[in-house]
């Protein structure tokens, strides 16, 4: 699916592409059940979006970007940090989901530019949730 490939392209921060991807994710009963809790919202407000982005970048770099992440398929908890919820909501939680939804190949390290596209997408989901 071309829209999936484009979603994770380098430097992707295009609102229209994000909205197209969000609409696609909304059709999934599982993906659409994730939302920020009041505790998540407070955590984000207390830490600030810059800190949340830094956490997101670290999680993607260390838990998702390696060609063979440790514990792949189980590396992203379902709760505990707003970014974890974003990863599940956006199908960016493990390499299997990245491959299925966004055509990111397994067994190949995700380049830093593509990592940034994933981070931008996750942050767009968080910003969207904060606006609700």
XYZ file of C-alpha atoms in Angstrom:
132
model
C 0.000 0.000 0.000
C 1.565 3.192 -1.158
C 0.060 5.302 1.621
C 1.790 3.125 4.203
C 5.133 3.411 2.478
C 4.791 7.172 2.201
C 3.773 7.451 5.856
C 7.188 6.333 7.039
C 9.240 8.175 4.436
C 12.104 10.373 5.535
C 11.074 13.518 7.359
C 7.393 12.722 7.067
C 5.479 15.382 8.929
C 2.816 16.116 6.376
C -0.545 16.532 8.101
C -2.522 15.195 5.154
C -0.537 11.947 5.062
C -0.893 11.580 8.824
C -4.644 12.076 8.599
C -4.876 9.459 5.840
C -2.969 7.020 8.031
C -5.097 7.862 11.085
C -8.250 7.177 9.067
C -6.848 3.796 8.060
C -5.935 2.959 11.668
C -9.405 4.030 12.842
C -10.886 1.136 10.867
C -9.022 -1.298 13.135
C -10.962 -2.195 16.280
C -7.704 -2.929 18.122
C -5.761 0.188 17.025
C -8.691 2.527 17.622
C -9.160 1.467 21.255
C -5.980 3.248 22.410
C -6.358 6.719 23.917
C -4.427 8.839 26.368
C -5.651 8.636 29.943
C -5.888 11.617 32.269
C -2.654 10.429 33.900
C -0.970 10.375 30.464
C -2.213 13.897 29.750
C -0.888 15.128 33.088
C 2.457 13.436 32.481
C 2.728 15.128 29.077
C 1.716 18.501 30.524
C 4.259 18.152 33.343
C 7.144 16.959 31.126
C 6.381 18.984 28.017
C 6.203 17.873 24.396
C 9.957 18.269 23.851
C 10.675 15.723 26.584
C 8.016 13.361 25.227
C 9.588 13.634 21.754
C 13.012 12.842 23.250
C 11.541 9.775 24.973
C 9.880 8.763 21.711
C 13.130 9.101 19.767
C 14.940 6.984 22.353
C 12.252 4.262 22.362
C 12.230 4.036 18.561
C 16.042 4.060 18.291
C 16.596 1.416 20.974
C 13.472 -0.771 20.866
C 12.317 -0.691 17.246
C 15.094 0.413 14.890
C 17.544 -2.480 15.300
C 17.261 -5.147 12.610
C 16.436 -7.719 15.292
C 15.127 -5.882 18.378
C 15.386 -7.688 21.689
C 12.067 -9.347 22.528
C 10.504 -8.249 19.241
C 6.735 -8.479 19.490
C 6.880 -7.918 23.240
C 9.162 -4.878 23.514
C 6.412 -2.273 23.823
C 4.293 -2.371 26.980
C 0.579 -1.640 26.615
C 0.764 1.126 29.241
C 3.235 3.011 31.390
C 4.144 5.835 28.997
C 2.109 7.859 26.494
C 4.510 6.900 23.699
C 3.759 3.206 24.282
C 0.061 3.861 23.718
C 0.886 5.867 20.598
C 3.024 3.025 19.275
C 0.162 0.527 19.642
C -2.438 2.952 18.269
C -0.228 3.661 15.243
C 0.974 0.088 14.587
C 4.561 1.092 15.365
C 4.972 -1.212 18.353
C 7.041 -4.040 16.838
C 8.681 -5.004 13.579
C 5.783 -7.313 12.645
C 3.298 -4.444 12.905
C 5.617 -2.081 11.038
C 5.919 -4.663 8.255
C 2.183 -5.424 8.120
C 0.882 -1.860 8.273
C 3.694 0.281 6.824
C 5.778 -2.157 4.755
C 8.959 -1.533 6.758
C 11.056 -4.643 6.074
C 12.002 -6.975 8.896
C 15.639 -7.858 9.486
C 16.983 -4.488 8.338
C 17.948 -1.653 10.666
C 15.609 1.303 10.295
C 17.663 4.303 9.060
C 17.670 7.422 11.232
C 15.683 9.481 8.699
C 12.940 6.842 8.645
C 13.058 6.648 12.452
C 12.357 10.385 12.470
C 9.316 9.820 10.242
C 7.996 7.274 12.756
C 8.626 9.681 15.633
C 6.834 12.493 13.761
C 3.854 10.207 13.177
C 3.690 9.104 16.828
C 3.983 12.690 18.027
C 1.169 13.707 15.667
C -1.020 11.028 17.279
C -0.129 12.311 20.769
C -0.844 15.928 19.764
C -4.161 14.841 18.279
C -5.079 13.015 21.482
C -4.086 16.013 23.609
C -6.510 18.137 21.593
C -9.496 15.900 22.421
